[in-house]
PDB file of C-alpha atoms in Angstrom:
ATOM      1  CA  UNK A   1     -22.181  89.113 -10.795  1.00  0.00           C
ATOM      2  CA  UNK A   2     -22.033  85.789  -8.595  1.00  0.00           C
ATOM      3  CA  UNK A   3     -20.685  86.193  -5.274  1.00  0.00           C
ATOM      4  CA  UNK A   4     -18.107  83.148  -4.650  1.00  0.00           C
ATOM      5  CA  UNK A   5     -18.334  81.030  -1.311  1.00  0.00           C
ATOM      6  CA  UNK A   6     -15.178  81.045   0.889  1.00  0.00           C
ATOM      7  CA  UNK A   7     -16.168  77.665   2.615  1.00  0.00           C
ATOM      8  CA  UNK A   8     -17.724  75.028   2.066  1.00  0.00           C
ATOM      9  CA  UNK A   9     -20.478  75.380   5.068  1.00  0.00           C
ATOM     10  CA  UNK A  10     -21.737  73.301   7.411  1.00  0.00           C
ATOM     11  CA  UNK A  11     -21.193  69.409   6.039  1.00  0.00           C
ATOM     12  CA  UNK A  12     -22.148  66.373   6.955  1.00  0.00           C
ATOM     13  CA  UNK A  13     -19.317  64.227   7.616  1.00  0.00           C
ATOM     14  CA  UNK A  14     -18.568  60.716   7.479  1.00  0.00           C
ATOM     15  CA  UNK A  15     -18.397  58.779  10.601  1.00  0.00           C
ATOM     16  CA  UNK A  16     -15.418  56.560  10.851  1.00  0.00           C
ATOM     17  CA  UNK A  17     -12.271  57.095  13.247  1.00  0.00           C
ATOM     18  CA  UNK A  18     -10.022  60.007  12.272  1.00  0.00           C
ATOM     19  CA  UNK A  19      -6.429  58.870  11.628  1.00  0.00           C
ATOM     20  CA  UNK A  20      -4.904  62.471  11.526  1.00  0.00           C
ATOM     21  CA  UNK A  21      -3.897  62.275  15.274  1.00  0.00           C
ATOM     22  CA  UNK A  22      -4.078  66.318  15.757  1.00  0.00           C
ATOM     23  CA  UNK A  23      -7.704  66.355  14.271  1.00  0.00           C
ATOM     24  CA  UNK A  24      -8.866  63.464  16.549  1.00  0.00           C
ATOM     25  CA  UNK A  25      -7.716  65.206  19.410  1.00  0.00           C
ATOM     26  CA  UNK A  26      -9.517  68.513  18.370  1.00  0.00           C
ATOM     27  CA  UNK A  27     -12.574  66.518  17.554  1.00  0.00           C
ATOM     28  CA  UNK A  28     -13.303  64.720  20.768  1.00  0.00           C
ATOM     29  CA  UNK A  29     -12.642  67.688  22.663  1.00  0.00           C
ATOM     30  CA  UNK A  30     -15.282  69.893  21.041  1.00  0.00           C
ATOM     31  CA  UNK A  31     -17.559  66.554  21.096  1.00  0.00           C
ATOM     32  CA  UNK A  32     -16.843  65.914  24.723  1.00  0.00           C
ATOM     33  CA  UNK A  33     -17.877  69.587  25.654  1.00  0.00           C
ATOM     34  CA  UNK A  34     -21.252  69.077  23.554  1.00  0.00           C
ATOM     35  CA  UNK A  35     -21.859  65.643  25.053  1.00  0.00           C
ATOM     36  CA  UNK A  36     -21.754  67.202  28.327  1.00  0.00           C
ATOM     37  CA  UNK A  37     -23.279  70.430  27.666  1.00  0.00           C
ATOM     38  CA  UNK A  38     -26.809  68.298  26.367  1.00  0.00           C
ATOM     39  CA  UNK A  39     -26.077  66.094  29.480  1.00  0.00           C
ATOM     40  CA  UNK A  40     -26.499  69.583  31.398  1.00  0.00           C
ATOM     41  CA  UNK A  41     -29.440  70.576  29.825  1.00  0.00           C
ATOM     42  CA  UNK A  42     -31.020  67.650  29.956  1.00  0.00           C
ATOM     43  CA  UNK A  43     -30.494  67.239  33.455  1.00  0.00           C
ATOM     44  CA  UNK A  44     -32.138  71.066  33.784  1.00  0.00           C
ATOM     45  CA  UNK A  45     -34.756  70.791  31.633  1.00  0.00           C
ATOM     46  CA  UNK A  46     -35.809  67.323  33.002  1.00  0.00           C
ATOM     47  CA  UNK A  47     -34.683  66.769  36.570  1.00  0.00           C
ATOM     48  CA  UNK A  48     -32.944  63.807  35.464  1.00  0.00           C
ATOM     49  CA  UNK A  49     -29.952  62.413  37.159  1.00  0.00           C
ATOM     50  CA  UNK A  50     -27.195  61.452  34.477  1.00  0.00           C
ATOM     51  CA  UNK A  51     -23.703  60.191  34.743  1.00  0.00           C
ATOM     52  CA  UNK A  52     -21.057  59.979  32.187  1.00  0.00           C
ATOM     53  CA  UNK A  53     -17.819  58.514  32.157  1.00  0.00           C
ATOM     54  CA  UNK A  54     -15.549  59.185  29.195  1.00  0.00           C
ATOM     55  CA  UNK A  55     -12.271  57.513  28.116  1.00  0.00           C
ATOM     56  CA  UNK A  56     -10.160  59.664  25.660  1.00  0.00           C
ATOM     57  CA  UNK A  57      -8.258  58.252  23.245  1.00  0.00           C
ATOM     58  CA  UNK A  58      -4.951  59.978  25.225  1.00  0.00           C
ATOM     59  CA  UNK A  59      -6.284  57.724  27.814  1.00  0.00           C
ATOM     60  CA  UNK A  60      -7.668  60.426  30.314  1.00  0.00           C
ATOM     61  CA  UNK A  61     -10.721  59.942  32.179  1.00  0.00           C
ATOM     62  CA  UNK A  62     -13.324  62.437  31.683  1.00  0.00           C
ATOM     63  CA  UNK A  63     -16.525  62.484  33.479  1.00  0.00           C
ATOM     64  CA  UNK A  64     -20.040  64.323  34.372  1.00  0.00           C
ATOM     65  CA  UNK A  65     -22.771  63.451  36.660  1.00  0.00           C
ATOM     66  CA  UNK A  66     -25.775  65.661  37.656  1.00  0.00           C
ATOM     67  CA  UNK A  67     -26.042  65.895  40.973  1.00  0.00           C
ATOM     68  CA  UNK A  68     -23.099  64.012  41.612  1.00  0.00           C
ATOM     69  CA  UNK A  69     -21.397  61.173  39.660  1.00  0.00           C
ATOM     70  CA  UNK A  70     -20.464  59.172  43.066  1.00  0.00           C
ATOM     71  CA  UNK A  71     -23.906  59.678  44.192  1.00  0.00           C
ATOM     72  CA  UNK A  72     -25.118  57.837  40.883  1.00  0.00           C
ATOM     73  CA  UNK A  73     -22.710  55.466  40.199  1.00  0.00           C
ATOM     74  CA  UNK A  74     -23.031  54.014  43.890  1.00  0.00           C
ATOM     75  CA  UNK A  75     -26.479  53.729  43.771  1.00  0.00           C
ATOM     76  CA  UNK A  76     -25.942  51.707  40.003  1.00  0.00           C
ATOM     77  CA  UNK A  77     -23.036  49.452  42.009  1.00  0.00           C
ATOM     78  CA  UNK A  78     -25.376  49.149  44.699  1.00  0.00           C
ATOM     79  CA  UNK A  79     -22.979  49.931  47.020  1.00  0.00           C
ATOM     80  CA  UNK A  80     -25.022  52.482  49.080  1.00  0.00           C
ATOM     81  CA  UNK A  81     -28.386  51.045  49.510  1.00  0.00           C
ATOM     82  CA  UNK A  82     -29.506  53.217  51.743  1.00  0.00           C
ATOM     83  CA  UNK A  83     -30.106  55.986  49.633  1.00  0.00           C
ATOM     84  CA  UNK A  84     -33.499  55.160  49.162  1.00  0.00           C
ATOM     85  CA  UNK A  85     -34.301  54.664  51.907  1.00  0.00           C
ATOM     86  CA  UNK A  86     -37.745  55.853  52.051  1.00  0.00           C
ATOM     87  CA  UNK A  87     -38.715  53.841  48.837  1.00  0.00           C
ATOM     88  CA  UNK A  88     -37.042  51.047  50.671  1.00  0.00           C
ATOM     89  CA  UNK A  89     -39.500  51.315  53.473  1.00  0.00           C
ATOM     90  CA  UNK A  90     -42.674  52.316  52.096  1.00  0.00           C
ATOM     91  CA  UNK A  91     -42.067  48.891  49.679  1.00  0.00           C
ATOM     92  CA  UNK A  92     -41.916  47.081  52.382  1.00  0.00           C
ATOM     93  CA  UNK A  93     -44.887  48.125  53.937  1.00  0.00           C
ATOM     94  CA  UNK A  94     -46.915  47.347  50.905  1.00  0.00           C
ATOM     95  CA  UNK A  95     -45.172  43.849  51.358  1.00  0.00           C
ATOM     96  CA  UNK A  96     -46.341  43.555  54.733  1.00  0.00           C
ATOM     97  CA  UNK A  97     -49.678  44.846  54.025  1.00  0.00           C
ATOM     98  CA  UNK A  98     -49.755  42.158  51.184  1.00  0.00           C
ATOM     99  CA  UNK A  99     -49.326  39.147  52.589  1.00  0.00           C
ATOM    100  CA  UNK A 100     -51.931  40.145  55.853  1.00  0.00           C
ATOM    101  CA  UNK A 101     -54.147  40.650  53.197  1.00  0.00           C
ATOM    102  CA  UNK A 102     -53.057  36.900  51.632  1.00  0.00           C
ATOM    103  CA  UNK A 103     -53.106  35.397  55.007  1.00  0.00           C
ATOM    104  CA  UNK A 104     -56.640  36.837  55.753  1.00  0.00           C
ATOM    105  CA  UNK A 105     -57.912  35.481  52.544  1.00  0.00           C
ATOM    106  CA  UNK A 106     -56.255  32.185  53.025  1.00  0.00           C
ATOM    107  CA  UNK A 107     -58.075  32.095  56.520  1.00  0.00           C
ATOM    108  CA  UNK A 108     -61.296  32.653  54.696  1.00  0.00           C
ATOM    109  CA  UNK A 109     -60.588  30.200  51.818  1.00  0.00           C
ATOM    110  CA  UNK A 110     -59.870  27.227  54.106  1.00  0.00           C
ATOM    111  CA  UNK A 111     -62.982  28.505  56.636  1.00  0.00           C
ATOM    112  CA  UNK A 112     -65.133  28.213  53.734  1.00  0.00           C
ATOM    113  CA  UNK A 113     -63.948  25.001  52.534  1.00  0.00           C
ATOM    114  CA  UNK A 114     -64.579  23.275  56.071  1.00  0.00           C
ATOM    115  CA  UNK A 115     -68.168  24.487  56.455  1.00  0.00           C
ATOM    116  CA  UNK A 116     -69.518  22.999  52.966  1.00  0.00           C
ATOM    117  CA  UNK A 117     -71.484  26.475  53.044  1.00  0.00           C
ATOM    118  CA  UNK A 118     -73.319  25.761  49.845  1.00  0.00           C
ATOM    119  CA  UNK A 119     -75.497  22.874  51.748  1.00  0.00           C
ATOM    120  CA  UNK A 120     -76.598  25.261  54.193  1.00  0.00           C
ATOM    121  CA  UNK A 121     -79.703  26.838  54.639  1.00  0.00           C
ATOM    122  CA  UNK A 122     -79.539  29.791  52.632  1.00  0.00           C
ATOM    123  CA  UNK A 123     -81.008  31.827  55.802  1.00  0.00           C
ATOM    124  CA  UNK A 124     -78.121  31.002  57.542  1.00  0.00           C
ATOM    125  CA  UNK A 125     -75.530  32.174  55.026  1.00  0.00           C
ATOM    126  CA  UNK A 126     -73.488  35.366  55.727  1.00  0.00           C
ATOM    127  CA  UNK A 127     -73.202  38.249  53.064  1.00  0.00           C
ATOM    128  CA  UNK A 128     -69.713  36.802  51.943  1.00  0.00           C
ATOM    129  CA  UNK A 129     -70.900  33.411  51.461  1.00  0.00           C
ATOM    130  CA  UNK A 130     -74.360  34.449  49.711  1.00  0.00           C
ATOM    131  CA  UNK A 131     -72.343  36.658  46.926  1.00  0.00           C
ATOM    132  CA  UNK A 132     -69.896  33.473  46.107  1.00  0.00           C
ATOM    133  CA  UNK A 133     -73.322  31.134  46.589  1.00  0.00           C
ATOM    134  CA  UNK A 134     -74.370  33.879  43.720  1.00  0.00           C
ATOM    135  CA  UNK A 135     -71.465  33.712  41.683  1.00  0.00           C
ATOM    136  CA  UNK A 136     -71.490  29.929  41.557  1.00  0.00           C
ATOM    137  CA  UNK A 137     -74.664  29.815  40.303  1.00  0.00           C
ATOM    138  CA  UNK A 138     -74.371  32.562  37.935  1.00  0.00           C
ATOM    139  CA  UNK A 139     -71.938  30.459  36.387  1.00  0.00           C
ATOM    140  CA  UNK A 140     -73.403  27.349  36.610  1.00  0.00           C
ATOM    141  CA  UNK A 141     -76.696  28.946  34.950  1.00  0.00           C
ATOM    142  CA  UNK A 142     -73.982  30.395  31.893  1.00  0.00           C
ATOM    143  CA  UNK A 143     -72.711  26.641  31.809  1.00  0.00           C
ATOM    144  CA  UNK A 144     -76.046  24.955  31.171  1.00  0.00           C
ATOM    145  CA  UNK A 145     -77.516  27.447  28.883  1.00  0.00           C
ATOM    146  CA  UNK A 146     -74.276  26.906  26.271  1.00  0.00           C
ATOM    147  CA  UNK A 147     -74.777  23.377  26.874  1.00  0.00           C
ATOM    148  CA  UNK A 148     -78.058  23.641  25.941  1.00  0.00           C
ATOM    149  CA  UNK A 149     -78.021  25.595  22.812  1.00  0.00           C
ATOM    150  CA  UNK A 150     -74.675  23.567  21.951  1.00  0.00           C
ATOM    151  CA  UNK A 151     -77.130  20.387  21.793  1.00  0.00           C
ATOM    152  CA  UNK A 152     -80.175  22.148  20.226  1.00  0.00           C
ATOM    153  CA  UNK A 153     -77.785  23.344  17.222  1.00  0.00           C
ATOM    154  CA  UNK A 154     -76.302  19.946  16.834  1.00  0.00           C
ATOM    155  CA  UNK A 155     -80.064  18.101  16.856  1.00  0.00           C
ATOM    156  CA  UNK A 156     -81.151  20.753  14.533  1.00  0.00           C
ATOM    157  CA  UNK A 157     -78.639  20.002  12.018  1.00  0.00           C
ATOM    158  CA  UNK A 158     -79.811  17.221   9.299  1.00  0.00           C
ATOM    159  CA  UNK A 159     -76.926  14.574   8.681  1.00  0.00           C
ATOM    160  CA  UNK A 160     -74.618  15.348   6.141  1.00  0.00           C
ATOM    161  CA  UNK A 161     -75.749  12.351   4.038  1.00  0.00           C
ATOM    162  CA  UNK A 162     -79.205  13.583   3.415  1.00  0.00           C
ATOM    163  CA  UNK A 163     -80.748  12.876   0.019  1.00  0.00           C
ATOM    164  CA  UNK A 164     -82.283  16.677  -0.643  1.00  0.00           C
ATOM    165  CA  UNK A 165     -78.829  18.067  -0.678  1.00  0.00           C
ATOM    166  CA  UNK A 166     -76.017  17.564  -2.742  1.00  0.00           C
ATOM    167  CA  UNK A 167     -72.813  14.895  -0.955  1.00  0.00           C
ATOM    168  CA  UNK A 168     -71.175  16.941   1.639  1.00  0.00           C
ATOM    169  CA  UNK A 169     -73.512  19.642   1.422  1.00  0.00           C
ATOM    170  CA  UNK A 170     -74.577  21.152   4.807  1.00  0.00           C
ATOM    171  CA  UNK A 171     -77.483  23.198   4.846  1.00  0.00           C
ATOM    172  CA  UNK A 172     -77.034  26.442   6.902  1.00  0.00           C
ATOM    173  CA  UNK A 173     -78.837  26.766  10.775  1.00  0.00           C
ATOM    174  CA  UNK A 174     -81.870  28.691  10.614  1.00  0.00           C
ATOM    175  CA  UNK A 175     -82.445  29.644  14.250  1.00  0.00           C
ATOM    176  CA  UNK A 176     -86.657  30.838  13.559  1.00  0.00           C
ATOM    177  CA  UNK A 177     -86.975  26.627  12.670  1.00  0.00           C
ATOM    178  CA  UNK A 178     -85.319  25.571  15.602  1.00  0.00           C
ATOM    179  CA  UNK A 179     -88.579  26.205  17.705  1.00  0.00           C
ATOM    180  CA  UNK A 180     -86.479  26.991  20.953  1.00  0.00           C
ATOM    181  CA  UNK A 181     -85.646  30.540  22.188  1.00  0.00           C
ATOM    182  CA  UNK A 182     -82.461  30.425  24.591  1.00  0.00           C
ATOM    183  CA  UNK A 183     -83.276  33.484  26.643  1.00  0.00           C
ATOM    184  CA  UNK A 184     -87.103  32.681  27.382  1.00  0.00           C
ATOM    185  CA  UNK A 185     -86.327  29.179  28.705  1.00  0.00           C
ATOM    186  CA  UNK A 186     -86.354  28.844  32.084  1.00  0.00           C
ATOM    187  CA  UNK A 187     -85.447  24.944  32.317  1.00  0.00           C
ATOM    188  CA  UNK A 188     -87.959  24.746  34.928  1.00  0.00           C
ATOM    189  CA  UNK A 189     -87.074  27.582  37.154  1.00  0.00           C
ATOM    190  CA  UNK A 190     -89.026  30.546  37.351  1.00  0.00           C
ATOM    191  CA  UNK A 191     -86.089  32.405  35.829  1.00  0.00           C
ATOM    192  CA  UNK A 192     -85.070  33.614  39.445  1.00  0.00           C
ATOM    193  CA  UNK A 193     -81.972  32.112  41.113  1.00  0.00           C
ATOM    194  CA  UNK A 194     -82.726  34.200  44.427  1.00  0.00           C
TER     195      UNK A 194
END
């Protein structure tokens, strides 16, 4: 024997506005109250601070706000911006700390620049100037080593016109006939900078 259902069940229904006026009514009421009861939990659940302002379609204002709506929407407006205060300050601090820091490195930039501290003796170098001294060189030393094997790759290379290969035929590098290893040349130096 099959047991007939009353009603239909939970549906899914279609969103679009509701013309019947008494079942829009009904509807945004019961919406309202589950907009706001989420709002709640979320607030709860979260520590969140939420605000929301509702018009109805009756043209009554409805809102919630977690801790307080004023508290929020002033601090959106910007109208109270003292409320954080403490951010506020500590912000500013950083700021301050900041641009001491800039200024000191500026100092040290342009006190640098003056002395020419790379022609110096390299005895009477302080630890500051020795470590960029370092740097420089480092870099230099990367520079000159990809210029190096840039122009041994290119010399290595027969023309593209060569008679043993086909026209436009370029044979592939082979870096054993090259006859140069990159990392044991020393380019005259004994391989230390310092």
């Amino acid at each position: 024997m099959a047991t007939v259902r009353k009603s239909k069940g939970r549906q899914r229904i279609e969103i679009a506005k509701i013309k019947n006026e008494s079942n829009l009514q009904v509807t945004f009421s019961k919406r309202r109250a589950g907009l706001f009861k989420k709002a709640s939990e979320l607030c709860t659940l979260c520590g969140a601070e939420t605000a929301i302002i509702i018009f109805s379609p009756g043209k009554k204002i409805y809102s919630f706000g977690h801790p307080c709506i004023e508290s929020i929407i002033d601090r959106f407006l910007a109208r109270n911006p003292f409320l954080n205060a403490g951010a506020l300050q500590l912000f500013q601090a950083h700021l301050e700390a900041e641009k001491k820091r800039g200024e000191a490195l500026d100092k040290t930039t342009k006190a640098f620049q003056r002395q020419c501290w790379w022609a110096a003796p390299v005895e009477e170098l302080n630890l500051e100037q020795l470590q960029m001294l370092k740097v420089s060189l480092e870099m230099l030393r990367k520079k000159v080593e990809r210029q190096a094997d840039k122009l041994i790759i290119e010399a290595s290379e027969p023309p593209a016109f060569s008679a043993p290969y086909s026209v436009g035929a370029i044979p592939p590098y082979e870096p054993q006939t090259a006859g140069f290893d990159p990392q044991g040349s020393t380019f005259g130096f004994d391989g230390h900078f310092f």
